[in-house]
Short mmCIF file of N, CA, C and O and ligand atoms in Angstrom, two decimals:
data_model
loop_
_atom_site.label_atom_id
_atom_site.label_comp_id
_atom_site.label_asym_id
_atom_site.label_seq_id
_atom_site.Cartn_x
_atom_site.Cartn_y
_atom_site.Cartn_z
N UNK A 1 38.53 -16.79 -19.87
CA UNK A 1 38.37 -15.35 -20.03
C UNK A 1 37.07 -15.07 -20.78
O UNK A 1 36.77 -15.73 -21.77
N UNK A 2 36.29 -14.15 -20.31
CA UNK A 2 35.01 -13.88 -20.94
C UNK A 2 35.17 -12.78 -22.00
O UNK A 2 36.27 -12.32 -22.28
N UNK A 3 34.08 -12.37 -22.59
CA UNK A 3 34.13 -11.33 -23.62
C UNK A 3 34.55 -10.01 -23.00
O UNK A 3 34.23 -9.73 -21.84
N UNK A 4 35.27 -9.19 -23.78
CA UNK A 4 35.66 -7.88 -23.24
C UNK A 4 34.45 -6.97 -23.13
O UNK A 4 33.46 -7.14 -23.85
N UNK A 5 34.53 -6.00 -22.26
CA UNK A 5 33.48 -4.99 -22.22
C UNK A 5 33.56 -4.17 -23.50
O UNK A 5 34.59 -4.14 -24.18
N UNK A 6 32.48 -3.49 -23.84
CA UNK A 6 32.45 -2.65 -25.03
C UNK A 6 33.53 -1.56 -24.94
O UNK A 6 34.18 -1.22 -25.93
N UNK A 7 33.75 -1.05 -23.74
CA UNK A 7 34.77 -0.02 -23.54
C UNK A 7 36.16 -0.55 -23.89
O UNK A 7 36.92 0.12 -24.60
N UNK A 8 36.47 -1.75 -23.40
CA UNK A 8 37.78 -2.34 -23.68
C UNK A 8 37.91 -2.65 -25.16
O UNK A 8 38.94 -2.36 -25.79
N UNK A 9 36.86 -3.20 -25.75
CA UNK A 9 36.89 -3.52 -27.18
C UNK A 9 37.18 -2.26 -28.01
O UNK A 9 38.06 -2.26 -28.87
N UNK A 10 36.47 -1.20 -27.71
CA UNK A 10 36.67 0.05 -28.46
C UNK A 10 38.06 0.64 -28.22
O UNK A 10 38.67 1.20 -29.13
N UNK A 11 38.54 0.53 -26.99
CA UNK A 11 39.88 1.04 -26.67
C UNK A 11 40.94 0.29 -27.47
O UNK A 11 41.89 0.89 -27.99
N UNK A 12 40.77 -1.01 -27.60
CA UNK A 12 41.73 -1.83 -28.36
C UNK A 12 41.66 -1.46 -29.84
O UNK A 12 42.70 -1.28 -30.51
N UNK A 13 40.45 -1.30 -30.38
CA UNK A 13 40.31 -0.91 -31.79
C UNK A 13 40.98 0.46 -32.02
O UNK A 13 41.66 0.66 -33.03
N UNK A 14 40.75 1.40 -31.11
CA UNK A 14 41.37 2.73 -31.25
C UNK A 14 42.89 2.63 -31.20
O UNK A 14 43.59 3.22 -32.03
N UNK A 15 43.39 1.89 -30.21
CA UNK A 15 44.85 1.75 -30.06
C UNK A 15 45.48 1.20 -31.33
O UNK A 15 46.56 1.64 -31.74
N UNK A 16 44.78 0.25 -31.98
CA UNK A 16 45.34 -0.43 -33.15
C UNK A 16 44.96 0.26 -34.46
O UNK A 16 45.15 -0.32 -35.55
N UNK A 17 44.43 1.49 -34.37
CA UNK A 17 44.14 2.25 -35.59
C UNK A 17 42.91 1.77 -36.34
O UNK A 17 42.77 2.03 -37.54
N UNK A 18 42.03 1.07 -35.64
CA UNK A 18 40.78 0.56 -36.23
C UNK A 18 41.02 -0.19 -37.53
O UNK A 18 40.31 0.00 -38.53
N UNK A 19 42.06 -1.03 -37.51
CA UNK A 19 42.36 -1.90 -38.65
C UNK A 19 43.00 -3.17 -38.11
O UNK A 19 43.60 -3.16 -37.03
N UNK A 20 42.88 -4.24 -38.89
CA UNK A 20 43.48 -5.51 -38.51
C UNK A 20 44.99 -5.34 -38.40
O UNK A 20 45.63 -4.83 -39.33
N UNK A 21 45.56 -5.78 -37.29
CA UNK A 21 47.01 -5.65 -37.08
C UNK A 21 47.78 -6.48 -38.12
O UNK A 21 48.87 -6.11 -38.54
N UNK A 22 47.19 -7.59 -38.56
CA UNK A 22 47.89 -8.49 -39.47
C UNK A 22 47.79 -8.00 -40.91
O UNK A 22 48.79 -7.88 -41.60
N UNK A 23 46.56 -7.71 -41.41
CA UNK A 23 46.39 -7.45 -42.84
C UNK A 23 45.85 -6.05 -43.15
O UNK A 23 45.72 -5.71 -44.33
N UNK A 24 45.51 -5.27 -42.14
CA UNK A 24 45.04 -3.89 -42.28
C UNK A 24 43.63 -3.75 -42.82
O UNK A 24 43.21 -2.64 -43.17
N UNK A 25 42.88 -4.85 -42.93
CA UNK A 25 41.46 -4.68 -43.26
C UNK A 25 40.81 -3.79 -42.21
O UNK A 25 41.18 -3.83 -41.04
N UNK A 26 39.79 -3.03 -42.64
CA UNK A 26 39.13 -2.15 -41.70
C UNK A 26 37.69 -2.58 -41.41
O UNK A 26 37.02 -1.99 -40.56
N UNK A 27 37.22 -3.60 -42.15
CA UNK A 27 35.85 -4.05 -41.89
C UNK A 27 35.87 -5.45 -41.26
O UNK A 27 36.85 -6.18 -41.37
N UNK A 28 34.78 -5.76 -40.58
CA UNK A 28 34.66 -7.07 -39.93
C UNK A 28 35.71 -7.28 -38.86
O UNK A 28 36.27 -8.38 -38.73
N UNK A 29 35.97 -6.26 -38.07
CA UNK A 29 37.01 -6.39 -37.04
C UNK A 29 36.51 -7.21 -35.86
O UNK A 29 35.32 -7.25 -35.58
N UNK A 30 37.45 -7.83 -35.18
CA UNK A 30 37.12 -8.61 -33.99
C UNK A 30 38.18 -8.37 -32.93
O UNK A 30 39.29 -7.94 -33.23
N UNK A 31 37.78 -8.65 -31.71
CA UNK A 31 38.70 -8.58 -30.57
C UNK A 31 39.33 -9.94 -30.43
O UNK A 31 38.65 -10.92 -30.12
N UNK A 32 40.61 -10.02 -30.74
CA UNK A 32 41.30 -11.30 -30.60
C UNK A 32 41.85 -11.41 -29.19
O UNK A 32 42.54 -10.51 -28.71
N UNK A 33 41.51 -12.50 -28.51
CA UNK A 33 42.08 -12.78 -27.18
C UNK A 33 43.49 -13.29 -27.39
O UNK A 33 43.68 -14.36 -27.96
N UNK A 34 44.48 -12.54 -26.94
CA UNK A 34 45.87 -12.99 -27.12
C UNK A 34 46.11 -14.26 -26.31
O UNK A 34 46.84 -15.13 -26.74
N UNK A 35 45.52 -14.35 -25.15
CA UNK A 35 45.63 -15.57 -24.36
C UNK A 35 44.46 -16.47 -24.71
O UNK A 35 43.33 -15.99 -24.85
N UNK A 36 44.74 -17.74 -24.85
CA UNK A 36 43.69 -18.69 -25.21
C UNK A 36 42.54 -18.62 -24.21
O UNK A 36 42.76 -18.50 -23.01
N UNK A 37 41.33 -18.64 -24.74
CA UNK A 37 40.15 -18.70 -23.89
C UNK A 37 39.95 -20.15 -23.49
O UNK A 37 39.85 -21.02 -24.35
N UNK A 38 39.93 -20.41 -22.21
CA UNK A 38 39.86 -21.79 -21.72
C UNK A 38 38.53 -22.45 -22.02
O UNK A 38 37.55 -21.79 -22.34
N UNK A 39 38.50 -23.74 -21.90
CA UNK A 39 37.25 -24.49 -22.06
C UNK A 39 36.24 -23.97 -21.04
O UNK A 39 36.53 -23.93 -19.85
N UNK A 40 35.09 -23.59 -21.53
CA UNK A 40 34.06 -23.09 -20.62
C UNK A 40 34.31 -21.66 -20.18
O UNK A 40 33.51 -21.10 -19.43
N UNK A 41 35.40 -21.07 -20.66
CA UNK A 41 35.67 -19.67 -20.35
C UNK A 41 36.02 -19.45 -18.89
O UNK A 41 36.26 -20.39 -18.14
N UNK A 42 36.06 -18.20 -18.50
CA UNK A 42 36.32 -17.87 -17.11
C UNK A 42 35.64 -16.53 -16.85
O UNK A 42 35.16 -15.87 -17.75
N UNK A 43 35.61 -16.16 -15.59
CA UNK A 43 34.91 -14.93 -15.25
C UNK A 43 35.81 -13.70 -15.38
O UNK A 43 35.35 -12.58 -15.24
N UNK A 44 37.10 -13.95 -15.64
CA UNK A 44 38.03 -12.82 -15.73
C UNK A 44 37.75 -12.04 -17.02
O UNK A 44 37.69 -12.61 -18.10
N UNK A 45 37.57 -10.75 -16.88
CA UNK A 45 37.33 -9.90 -18.05
C UNK A 45 38.69 -9.49 -18.63
O UNK A 45 39.56 -9.03 -17.89
N UNK A 46 38.87 -9.67 -19.95
CA UNK A 46 40.15 -9.27 -20.53
C UNK A 46 40.32 -7.76 -20.54
O UNK A 46 39.36 -7.01 -20.72
N UNK A 47 41.55 -7.33 -20.32
CA UNK A 47 41.88 -5.92 -20.43
C UNK A 47 42.44 -5.64 -21.82
O UNK A 47 42.56 -6.55 -22.65
N UNK A 48 42.80 -4.38 -22.09
CA UNK A 48 43.26 -3.99 -23.42
C UNK A 48 44.56 -4.72 -23.80
O UNK A 48 44.77 -5.04 -24.97
N UNK A 49 45.43 -4.98 -22.82
CA UNK A 49 46.69 -5.66 -23.12
C UNK A 49 46.46 -7.10 -23.57
O UNK A 49 47.27 -7.66 -24.29
N UNK A 50 45.34 -7.68 -23.14
CA UNK A 50 44.99 -9.05 -23.53
C UNK A 50 44.45 -9.12 -24.95
O UNK A 50 44.30 -10.22 -25.48
N UNK A 51 44.12 -7.98 -25.55
CA UNK A 51 43.42 -8.00 -26.82
C UNK A 51 44.20 -7.38 -27.96
O UNK A 51 45.14 -6.59 -27.75
N UNK A 52 43.82 -7.79 -29.17
CA UNK A 52 44.43 -7.26 -30.38
C UNK A 52 43.31 -7.14 -31.41
O UNK A 52 42.41 -7.98 -31.46
N UNK A 53 43.39 -6.13 -32.25
CA UNK A 53 42.39 -5.95 -33.30
C UNK A 53 42.77 -6.80 -34.51
O UNK A 53 43.82 -6.57 -35.12
N UNK A 54 41.93 -7.78 -34.81
CA UNK A 54 42.15 -8.60 -35.99
C UNK A 54 40.83 -8.72 -36.75
O UNK A 54 39.76 -8.73 -36.14
N UNK A 55 40.90 -8.80 -38.09
CA UNK A 55 39.70 -9.10 -38.86
C UNK A 55 39.33 -10.57 -38.58
O UNK A 55 40.16 -11.33 -38.09
N UNK A 56 38.11 -10.94 -38.92
CA UNK A 56 37.66 -12.30 -38.60
C UNK A 56 38.51 -13.37 -39.28
O UNK A 56 38.90 -14.35 -38.63
N UNK A 57 38.84 -13.22 -40.60
CA UNK A 57 39.70 -14.27 -41.21
C UNK A 57 41.07 -14.40 -40.53
O UNK A 57 41.56 -15.51 -40.34
N UNK A 58 41.69 -13.29 -40.17
CA UNK A 58 43.00 -13.36 -39.49
C UNK A 58 42.85 -13.95 -38.09
O UNK A 58 43.70 -14.72 -37.64
N UNK A 59 41.77 -13.57 -37.40
CA UNK A 59 41.53 -14.12 -36.07
C UNK A 59 41.41 -15.64 -36.16
O UNK A 59 42.03 -16.38 -35.39
N UNK A 60 40.65 -16.10 -37.13
CA UNK A 60 40.47 -17.54 -37.35
C UNK A 60 41.81 -18.21 -37.70
O UNK A 60 42.15 -19.26 -37.18
N UNK A 61 42.58 -17.56 -38.58
CA UNK A 61 43.85 -18.14 -39.02
C UNK A 61 44.83 -18.27 -37.86
O UNK A 61 45.63 -19.20 -37.82
N UNK A 62 44.77 -17.33 -36.92
CA UNK A 62 45.67 -17.40 -35.76
C UNK A 62 45.40 -18.64 -34.91
O UNK A 62 46.27 -19.08 -34.16
N UNK A 63 44.21 -19.18 -35.02
CA UNK A 63 43.88 -20.42 -34.27
C UNK A 63 44.28 -21.66 -35.07
O UNK A 63 44.26 -22.75 -34.54
N UNK A 64 44.56 -21.50 -36.35
CA UNK A 64 44.82 -22.67 -37.19
C UNK A 64 46.11 -22.51 -38.00
O UNK A 64 47.18 -22.73 -37.48
N UNK A 65 45.99 -22.04 -39.27
CA UNK A 65 47.15 -22.05 -40.16
C UNK A 65 48.27 -21.12 -39.69
O UNK A 65 49.44 -21.35 -39.97
N UNK A 66 47.92 -20.05 -39.00
CA UNK A 66 48.94 -19.08 -38.56
C UNK A 66 49.33 -19.27 -37.10
O UNK A 66 49.97 -18.38 -36.52
N UNK A 67 48.98 -20.40 -36.51
CA UNK A 67 49.17 -20.59 -35.07
C UNK A 67 50.61 -20.33 -34.62
O UNK A 67 50.84 -19.60 -33.66
N UNK A 68 51.57 -20.94 -35.32
CA UNK A 68 52.96 -20.77 -34.92
C UNK A 68 53.42 -19.33 -35.11
O UNK A 68 54.07 -18.75 -34.25
N UNK A 69 53.06 -18.77 -36.27
CA UNK A 69 53.44 -17.38 -36.54
C UNK A 69 52.82 -16.44 -35.51
O UNK A 69 53.46 -15.48 -35.07
N UNK A 70 51.60 -16.74 -35.10
CA UNK A 70 50.90 -15.90 -34.12
C UNK A 70 51.64 -15.92 -32.78
O UNK A 70 51.70 -14.90 -32.08
N UNK A 71 52.24 -17.05 -32.43
CA UNK A 71 53.04 -17.11 -31.20
C UNK A 71 54.34 -16.36 -31.38
O UNK A 71 54.77 -15.61 -30.50
N UNK A 72 54.97 -16.54 -32.54
CA UNK A 72 56.25 -15.88 -32.82
C UNK A 72 56.08 -14.36 -32.78
O UNK A 72 56.96 -13.65 -32.30
N UNK A 73 54.95 -13.89 -33.29
CA UNK A 73 54.72 -12.45 -33.37
C UNK A 73 53.91 -11.88 -32.20
O UNK A 73 53.54 -10.71 -32.22
N UNK A 74 53.62 -12.71 -31.21
CA UNK A 74 52.96 -12.22 -30.01
C UNK A 74 51.47 -11.94 -30.17
O UNK A 74 50.86 -11.37 -29.27
N UNK A 75 50.91 -12.34 -31.32
CA UNK A 75 49.47 -12.13 -31.50
C UNK A 75 48.70 -13.09 -30.61
O UNK A 75 47.58 -12.82 -30.21
N UNK A 76 49.33 -14.26 -30.36
CA UNK A 76 48.81 -15.19 -29.37
C UNK A 76 49.85 -15.32 -28.28
O UNK A 76 51.06 -15.20 -28.53
N UNK A 77 49.37 -15.57 -27.07
CA UNK A 77 50.25 -15.66 -25.90
C UNK A 77 49.88 -16.94 -25.16
O UNK A 77 48.69 -17.26 -25.05
N UNK A 78 50.87 -17.66 -24.72
CA UNK A 78 50.60 -18.85 -23.93
C UNK A 78 49.74 -18.47 -22.72
O UNK A 78 49.91 -17.41 -22.13
N UNK A 79 48.86 -19.37 -22.35
CA UNK A 79 47.88 -19.08 -21.30
C UNK A 79 48.52 -18.58 -20.00
O UNK A 79 47.98 -17.71 -19.32
N UNK A 80 49.70 -19.13 -19.68
CA UNK A 80 50.36 -18.80 -18.40
C UNK A 80 51.22 -17.54 -18.50
O UNK A 80 51.73 -17.05 -17.49
N UNK A 81 51.42 -17.04 -19.73
CA UNK A 81 52.34 -15.91 -19.90
C UNK A 81 51.62 -14.58 -19.69
O UNK A 81 50.41 -14.48 -19.86
N UNK A 82 52.38 -13.58 -19.31
CA UNK A 82 51.85 -12.23 -19.10
C UNK A 82 51.86 -11.48 -20.43
O UNK A 82 52.94 -11.19 -20.95
N UNK A 83 50.69 -11.14 -20.99
CA UNK A 83 50.66 -10.47 -22.29
C UNK A 83 51.40 -9.12 -22.28
O UNK A 83 51.82 -8.65 -23.34
N UNK A 84 51.56 -8.54 -21.11
CA UNK A 84 52.29 -7.28 -21.02
C UNK A 84 53.79 -7.44 -21.23
O UNK A 84 54.50 -6.46 -21.47
N UNK A 85 54.27 -8.68 -21.11
CA UNK A 85 55.70 -8.95 -21.27
C UNK A 85 56.03 -9.55 -22.63
O UNK A 85 57.19 -9.75 -22.98
N UNK A 86 54.97 -9.88 -23.40
CA UNK A 86 55.15 -10.48 -24.73
C UNK A 86 54.88 -9.41 -25.78
O UNK A 86 53.75 -8.95 -25.93
N UNK A 87 55.91 -8.99 -26.52
CA UNK A 87 55.70 -7.93 -27.52
C UNK A 87 54.92 -8.45 -28.73
O UNK A 87 54.84 -9.66 -28.95
N UNK A 88 54.34 -7.53 -29.47
CA UNK A 88 53.65 -7.90 -30.71
C UNK A 88 54.39 -7.29 -31.90
O UNK A 88 54.99 -6.22 -31.79
N UNK A 89 54.35 -8.00 -33.02
CA UNK A 89 54.94 -7.49 -34.26
C UNK A 89 53.82 -6.93 -35.13
O UNK A 89 52.77 -7.55 -35.30
N UNK A 90 54.04 -5.74 -35.65
CA UNK A 90 53.09 -5.09 -36.54
C UNK A 90 53.68 -5.08 -37.95
O UNK A 90 54.57 -4.29 -38.24
N UNK A 91 53.22 -6.00 -38.82
CA UNK A 91 53.88 -6.17 -40.13
C UNK A 91 53.89 -4.90 -40.97
O UNK A 91 54.90 -4.61 -41.61
N UNK A 92 52.79 -4.14 -40.98
CA UNK A 92 52.76 -2.98 -41.88
C UNK A 92 53.68 -1.86 -41.41
O UNK A 92 54.05 -1.00 -42.19
N UNK A 93 54.06 -1.89 -40.14
CA UNK A 93 54.99 -0.88 -39.61
C UNK A 93 56.42 -1.42 -39.51
O UNK A 93 57.33 -0.67 -39.17
N UNK A 94 56.59 -2.70 -39.77
CA UNK A 94 57.89 -3.35 -39.59
C UNK A 94 58.43 -3.05 -38.19
O UNK A 94 59.60 -2.70 -38.03
N UNK A 95 57.55 -3.16 -37.20
CA UNK A 95 57.95 -2.72 -35.86
C UNK A 95 57.34 -3.62 -34.79
O UNK A 95 56.28 -4.21 -34.98
N UNK A 96 58.06 -3.69 -33.67
CA UNK A 96 57.62 -4.44 -32.49
C UNK A 96 57.16 -3.46 -31.42
O UNK A 96 57.72 -2.37 -31.27
N UNK A 97 56.14 -3.89 -30.68
CA UNK A 97 55.60 -3.05 -29.62
C UNK A 97 55.31 -3.90 -28.39
O UNK A 97 54.84 -5.04 -28.51
N UNK A 98 55.54 -3.32 -27.22
CA UNK A 98 54.98 -3.87 -25.99
C UNK A 98 53.65 -3.16 -25.79
O UNK A 98 53.54 -1.94 -26.03
N UNK A 99 52.63 -3.90 -25.38
CA UNK A 99 51.32 -3.31 -25.12
C UNK A 99 51.18 -3.08 -23.63
O UNK A 99 51.53 -3.93 -22.81
N UNK A 100 50.68 -1.90 -23.29
CA UNK A 100 50.38 -1.58 -21.90
C UNK A 100 49.03 -0.88 -21.90
O UNK A 100 48.96 0.33 -21.97
N UNK A 101 47.97 -1.69 -21.89
CA UNK A 101 46.62 -1.13 -21.98
C UNK A 101 46.45 -0.42 -23.31
O UNK A 101 46.57 -1.02 -24.37
N UNK A 102 46.21 0.88 -23.25
CA UNK A 102 46.00 1.69 -24.45
C UNK A 102 47.31 2.12 -25.10
O UNK A 102 47.31 2.70 -26.17
N UNK A 103 48.43 1.88 -24.42
CA UNK A 103 49.72 2.33 -24.94
C UNK A 103 50.38 1.24 -25.78
O UNK A 103 50.28 0.06 -25.47
N UNK A 104 51.05 1.70 -26.85
CA UNK A 104 51.93 0.82 -27.61
C UNK A 104 53.32 1.41 -27.49
O UNK A 104 53.55 2.54 -27.90
N UNK A 105 54.25 0.65 -26.94
CA UNK A 105 55.61 1.15 -26.73
C UNK A 105 56.51 0.45 -27.74
O UNK A 105 56.70 -0.77 -27.67
N UNK A 106 57.04 1.20 -28.70
CA UNK A 106 57.87 0.58 -29.73
C UNK A 106 59.20 0.16 -29.14
O UNK A 106 59.82 0.90 -28.38
N UNK A 107 59.61 -1.06 -29.49
CA UNK A 107 60.91 -1.58 -29.06
C UNK A 107 61.64 -2.12 -30.28
O UNK A 107 61.03 -2.42 -31.30
N UNK A 108 62.94 -2.28 -30.15
CA UNK A 108 63.73 -2.79 -31.28
C UNK A 108 63.50 -4.29 -31.44
O UNK A 108 63.02 -4.97 -30.53
N UNK A 109 63.86 -4.80 -32.61
CA UNK A 109 63.72 -6.24 -32.87
C UNK A 109 64.59 -7.03 -31.89
O UNK A 109 64.20 -8.11 -31.44
N UNK A 110 65.75 -6.50 -31.53
CA UNK A 110 66.64 -7.19 -30.59
C UNK A 110 65.99 -7.23 -29.21
O UNK A 110 65.98 -8.27 -28.54
N UNK A 111 65.40 -6.11 -28.79
CA UNK A 111 64.71 -6.07 -27.50
C UNK A 111 63.50 -7.03 -27.51
O UNK A 111 63.21 -7.67 -26.50
N UNK A 112 62.84 -7.12 -28.65
CA UNK A 112 61.68 -8.03 -28.77
C UNK A 112 62.13 -9.48 -28.61
O UNK A 112 61.50 -10.26 -27.90
N UNK A 113 63.24 -9.82 -29.26
CA UNK A 113 63.76 -11.19 -29.15
C UNK A 113 64.15 -11.49 -27.71
O UNK A 113 63.86 -12.57 -27.18
N UNK A 114 64.79 -10.52 -27.06
CA UNK A 114 65.15 -10.69 -25.64
C UNK A 114 63.90 -10.92 -24.79
O UNK A 114 63.89 -11.78 -23.91
N UNK A 115 62.87 -10.12 -25.04
CA UNK A 115 61.63 -10.22 -24.26
C UNK A 115 60.98 -11.59 -24.48
O UNK A 115 60.55 -12.24 -23.52
N UNK A 116 60.93 -12.02 -25.74
CA UNK A 116 60.34 -13.33 -26.05
C UNK A 116 61.13 -14.45 -25.38
O UNK A 116 60.56 -15.40 -24.83
N UNK A 117 62.45 -14.34 -25.43
CA UNK A 117 63.29 -15.38 -24.84
C UNK A 117 63.14 -15.40 -23.32
O UNK A 117 63.13 -16.47 -22.71
N UNK A 118 62.97 -14.22 -22.73
CA UNK A 118 62.79 -14.15 -21.28
C UNK A 118 61.50 -14.85 -20.86
O UNK A 118 61.43 -15.47 -19.80
N UNK A 119 60.45 -14.75 -21.69
CA UNK A 119 59.17 -15.37 -21.35
C UNK A 119 59.16 -16.86 -21.69
O UNK A 119 58.76 -17.69 -20.89
N UNK A 120 59.62 -17.20 -22.91
CA UNK A 120 59.43 -18.55 -23.42
C UNK A 120 60.69 -19.41 -23.43
O UNK A 120 60.59 -20.63 -23.66
N UNK A 121 61.86 -18.82 -23.25
CA UNK A 121 63.09 -19.61 -23.31
C UNK A 121 63.34 -20.14 -24.71
O UNK A 121 62.90 -19.56 -25.70
N UNK A 122 64.02 -21.28 -24.77
CA UNK A 122 64.45 -21.82 -26.07
C UNK A 122 63.27 -22.29 -26.92
O UNK A 122 63.41 -22.43 -28.14
N UNK A 123 62.12 -22.52 -26.27
CA UNK A 123 60.94 -22.94 -27.03
C UNK A 123 60.61 -21.89 -28.09
O UNK A 123 60.11 -22.21 -29.16
N UNK A 124 60.89 -20.63 -27.77
CA UNK A 124 60.58 -19.57 -28.73
C UNK A 124 61.33 -19.76 -30.04
O UNK A 124 60.77 -19.61 -31.10
N UNK A 125 62.61 -20.11 -29.94
CA UNK A 125 63.40 -20.31 -31.16
C UNK A 125 62.87 -21.50 -31.97
O UNK A 125 62.92 -21.50 -33.19
N UNK A 126 62.33 -22.48 -31.25
CA UNK A 126 61.72 -23.63 -31.92
C UNK A 126 60.50 -23.19 -32.74
O UNK A 126 60.35 -23.55 -33.90
N UNK A 127 59.66 -22.34 -32.14
CA UNK A 127 58.48 -21.84 -32.87
C UNK A 127 58.92 -21.03 -34.08
O UNK A 127 58.34 -21.12 -35.14
N UNK A 128 59.94 -20.23 -33.87
CA UNK A 128 60.45 -19.37 -34.93
C UNK A 128 60.87 -20.22 -36.12
O UNK A 128 60.55 -19.95 -37.26
N UNK A 129 61.59 -21.30 -35.80
CA UNK A 129 62.05 -22.19 -36.85
C UNK A 129 60.87 -22.84 -37.58
O UNK A 129 60.83 -22.90 -38.80
N UNK A 130 59.87 -23.27 -36.82
CA UNK A 130 58.70 -23.94 -37.41
C UNK A 130 57.86 -22.97 -38.24
O UNK A 130 57.30 -23.34 -39.26
N UNK A 131 57.78 -21.73 -37.78
CA UNK A 131 56.89 -20.77 -38.44
C UNK A 131 57.52 -20.18 -39.68
O UNK A 131 56.83 -19.91 -40.66
N UNK A 132 58.80 -19.93 -39.63
CA UNK A 132 59.41 -19.08 -40.64
C UNK A 132 60.29 -19.86 -41.63
O UNK A 132 60.34 -19.51 -42.79
N UNK A 133 60.95 -20.89 -41.15
CA UNK A 133 61.86 -21.62 -42.06
C UNK A 133 61.12 -22.73 -42.81
O UNK A 133 60.08 -23.15 -42.44
ZN1 LIG B 201 43.28 -9.36 -41.11
#
């Protein structure tokens, strides 16, 4: 996946309130690719559903120390999964959302767990255990 267009980047920042979804910083924002960018990238341009607004430290942490948590909370999505079917958790709102381009559709925690299980199966509970317990 290549870099988002400026339009998509700005749309994602607007949708997410121009603050990091994880820590709410408002400076040094970056477009986080929810799906891993493959080796050598690809020609596919990411859409708004593929992206999340994260500050640079949180973006970096999602690739390393927060990797499991990022999967559990939908900030990262397995390469083969549809980001539109994987909800994201917004810690400062204590709420889960499905992303549909510029739209954020709030869903219950139970619906989020169902959605995650539908995409990832029992592997999801394994990540949950590794990330949280
Ligand atoms: Zn942050």
